[in-house]
PDB file of C-alpha atoms in Angstrom:
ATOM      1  CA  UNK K 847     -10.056   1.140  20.060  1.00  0.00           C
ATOM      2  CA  UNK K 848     -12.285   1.996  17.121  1.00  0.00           C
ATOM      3  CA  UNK K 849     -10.356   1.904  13.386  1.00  0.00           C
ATOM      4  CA  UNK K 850     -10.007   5.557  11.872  1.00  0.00           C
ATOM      5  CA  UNK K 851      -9.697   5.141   8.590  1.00  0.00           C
ATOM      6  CA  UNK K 852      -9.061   8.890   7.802  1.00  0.00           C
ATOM      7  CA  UNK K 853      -7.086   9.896  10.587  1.00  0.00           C
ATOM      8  CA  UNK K 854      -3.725   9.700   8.823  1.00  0.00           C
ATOM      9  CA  UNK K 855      -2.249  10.273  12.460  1.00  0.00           C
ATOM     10  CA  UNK K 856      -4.104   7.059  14.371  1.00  0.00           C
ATOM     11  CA  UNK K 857      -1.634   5.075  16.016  1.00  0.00           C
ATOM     12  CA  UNK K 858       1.198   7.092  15.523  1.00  0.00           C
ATOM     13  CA  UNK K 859       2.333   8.163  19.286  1.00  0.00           C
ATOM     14  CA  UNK K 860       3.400  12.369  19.663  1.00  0.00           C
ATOM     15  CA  UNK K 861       7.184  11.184  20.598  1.00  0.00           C
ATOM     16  CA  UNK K 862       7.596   9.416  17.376  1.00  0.00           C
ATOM     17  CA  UNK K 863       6.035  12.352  15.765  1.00  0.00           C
ATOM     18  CA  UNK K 864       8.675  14.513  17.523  1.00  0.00           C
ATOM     19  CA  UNK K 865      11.622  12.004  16.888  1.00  0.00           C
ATOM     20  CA  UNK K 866      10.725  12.474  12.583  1.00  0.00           C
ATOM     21  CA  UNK K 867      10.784  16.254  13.106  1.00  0.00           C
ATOM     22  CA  UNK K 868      13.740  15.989  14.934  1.00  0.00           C
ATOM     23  CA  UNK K 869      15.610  14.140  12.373  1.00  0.00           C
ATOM     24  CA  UNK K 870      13.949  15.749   9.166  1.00  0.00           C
ATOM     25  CA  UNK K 871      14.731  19.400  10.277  1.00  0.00           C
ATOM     26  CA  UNK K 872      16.981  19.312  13.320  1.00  0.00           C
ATOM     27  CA  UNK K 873      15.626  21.627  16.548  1.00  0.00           C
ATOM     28  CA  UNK K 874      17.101  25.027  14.652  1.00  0.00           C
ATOM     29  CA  UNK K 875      14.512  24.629  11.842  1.00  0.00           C
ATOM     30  CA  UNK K 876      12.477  22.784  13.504  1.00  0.00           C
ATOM     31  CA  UNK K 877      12.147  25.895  16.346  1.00  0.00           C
ATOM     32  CA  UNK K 878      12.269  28.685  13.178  1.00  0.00           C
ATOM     33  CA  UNK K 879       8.844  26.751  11.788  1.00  0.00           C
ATOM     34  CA  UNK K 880       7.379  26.377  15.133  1.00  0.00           C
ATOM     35  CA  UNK K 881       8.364  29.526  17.799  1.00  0.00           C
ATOM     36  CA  UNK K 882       8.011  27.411  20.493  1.00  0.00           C
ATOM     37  CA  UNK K 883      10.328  27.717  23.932  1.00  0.00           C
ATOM     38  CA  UNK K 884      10.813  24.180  24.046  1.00  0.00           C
ATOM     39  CA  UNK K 885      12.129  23.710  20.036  1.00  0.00           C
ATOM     40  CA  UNK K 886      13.967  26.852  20.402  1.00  0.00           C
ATOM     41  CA  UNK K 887      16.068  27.453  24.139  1.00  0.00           C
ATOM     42  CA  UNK K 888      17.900  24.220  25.170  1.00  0.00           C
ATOM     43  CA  UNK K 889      15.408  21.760  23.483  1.00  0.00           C
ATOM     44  CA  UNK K 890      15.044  18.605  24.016  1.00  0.00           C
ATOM     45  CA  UNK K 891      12.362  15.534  23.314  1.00  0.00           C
ATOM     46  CA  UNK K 892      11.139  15.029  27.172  1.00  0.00           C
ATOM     47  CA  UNK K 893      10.921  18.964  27.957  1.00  0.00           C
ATOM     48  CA  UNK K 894       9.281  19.242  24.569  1.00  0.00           C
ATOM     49  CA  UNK K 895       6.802  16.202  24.788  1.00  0.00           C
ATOM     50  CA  UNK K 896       5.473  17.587  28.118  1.00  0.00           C
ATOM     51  CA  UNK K 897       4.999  21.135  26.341  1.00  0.00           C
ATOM     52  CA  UNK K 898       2.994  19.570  23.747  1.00  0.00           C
ATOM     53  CA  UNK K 899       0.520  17.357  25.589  1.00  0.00           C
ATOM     54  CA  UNK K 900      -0.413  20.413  27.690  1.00  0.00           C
ATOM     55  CA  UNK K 901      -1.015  22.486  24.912  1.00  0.00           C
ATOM     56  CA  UNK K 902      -3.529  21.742  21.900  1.00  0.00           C
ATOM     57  CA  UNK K 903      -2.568  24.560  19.897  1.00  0.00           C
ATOM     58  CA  UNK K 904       1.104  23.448  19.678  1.00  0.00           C
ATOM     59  CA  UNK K 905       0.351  19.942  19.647  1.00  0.00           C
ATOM     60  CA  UNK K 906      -1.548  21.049  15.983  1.00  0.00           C
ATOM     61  CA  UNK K 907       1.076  22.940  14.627  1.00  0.00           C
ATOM     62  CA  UNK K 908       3.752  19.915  15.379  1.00  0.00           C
ATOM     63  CA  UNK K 909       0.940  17.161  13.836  1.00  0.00           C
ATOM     64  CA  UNK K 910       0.521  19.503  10.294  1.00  0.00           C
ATOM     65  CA  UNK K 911       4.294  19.832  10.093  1.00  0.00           C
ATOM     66  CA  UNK K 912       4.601  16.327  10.751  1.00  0.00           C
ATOM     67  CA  UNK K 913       2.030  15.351   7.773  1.00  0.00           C
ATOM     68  CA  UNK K 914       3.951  18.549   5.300  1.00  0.00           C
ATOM     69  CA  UNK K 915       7.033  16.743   5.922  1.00  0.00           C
ATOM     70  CA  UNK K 916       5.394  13.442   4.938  1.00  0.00           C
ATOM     71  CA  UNK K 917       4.238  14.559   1.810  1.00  0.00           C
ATOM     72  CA  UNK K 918       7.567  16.650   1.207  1.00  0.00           C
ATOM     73  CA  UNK K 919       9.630  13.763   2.004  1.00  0.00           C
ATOM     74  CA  UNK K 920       7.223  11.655  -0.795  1.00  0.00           C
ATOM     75  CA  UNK K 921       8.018  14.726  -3.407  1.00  0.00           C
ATOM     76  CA  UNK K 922      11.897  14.413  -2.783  1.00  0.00           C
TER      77      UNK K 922
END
């Protein structure tokens, strides 16, 4: 695997990703940020990781949230 020095998401895996978002918002914010099925009708992290590594567009949305809350979390 080749280093990526400016991918500020290298390494970290999409159910980790999920997990933070999870905890950070909780699935009711989490599914008012993101109008996704999966975040917003019975979620949960399996149905929702299988969502997201069919579809790139989601998959997006749920990495930028994950970096906002980053750099929200740093602000607090």
């Amino acid at each position: 695997m080749e280093p990526q020095p400016n991918n500020p998401l290298h390494g970290i895996r999409l159910d980790d990703i999920l997990q933070h978002l999870v905890e950070f918002y909780g699935w009711k914010e989490l599914g008012e940020r993101i109008t996704i099925r999966c975040f917003t009708h019975d979620p949960s992290i399996g149905s929702s990781l299988k969502f997201l590594r069919k579809t790139p567009w989601a998959r997006e949305r749920v990495e930028g949230l994950y970096l906002k809350s980053l750099r929200d979390g740093k602000k607090e």
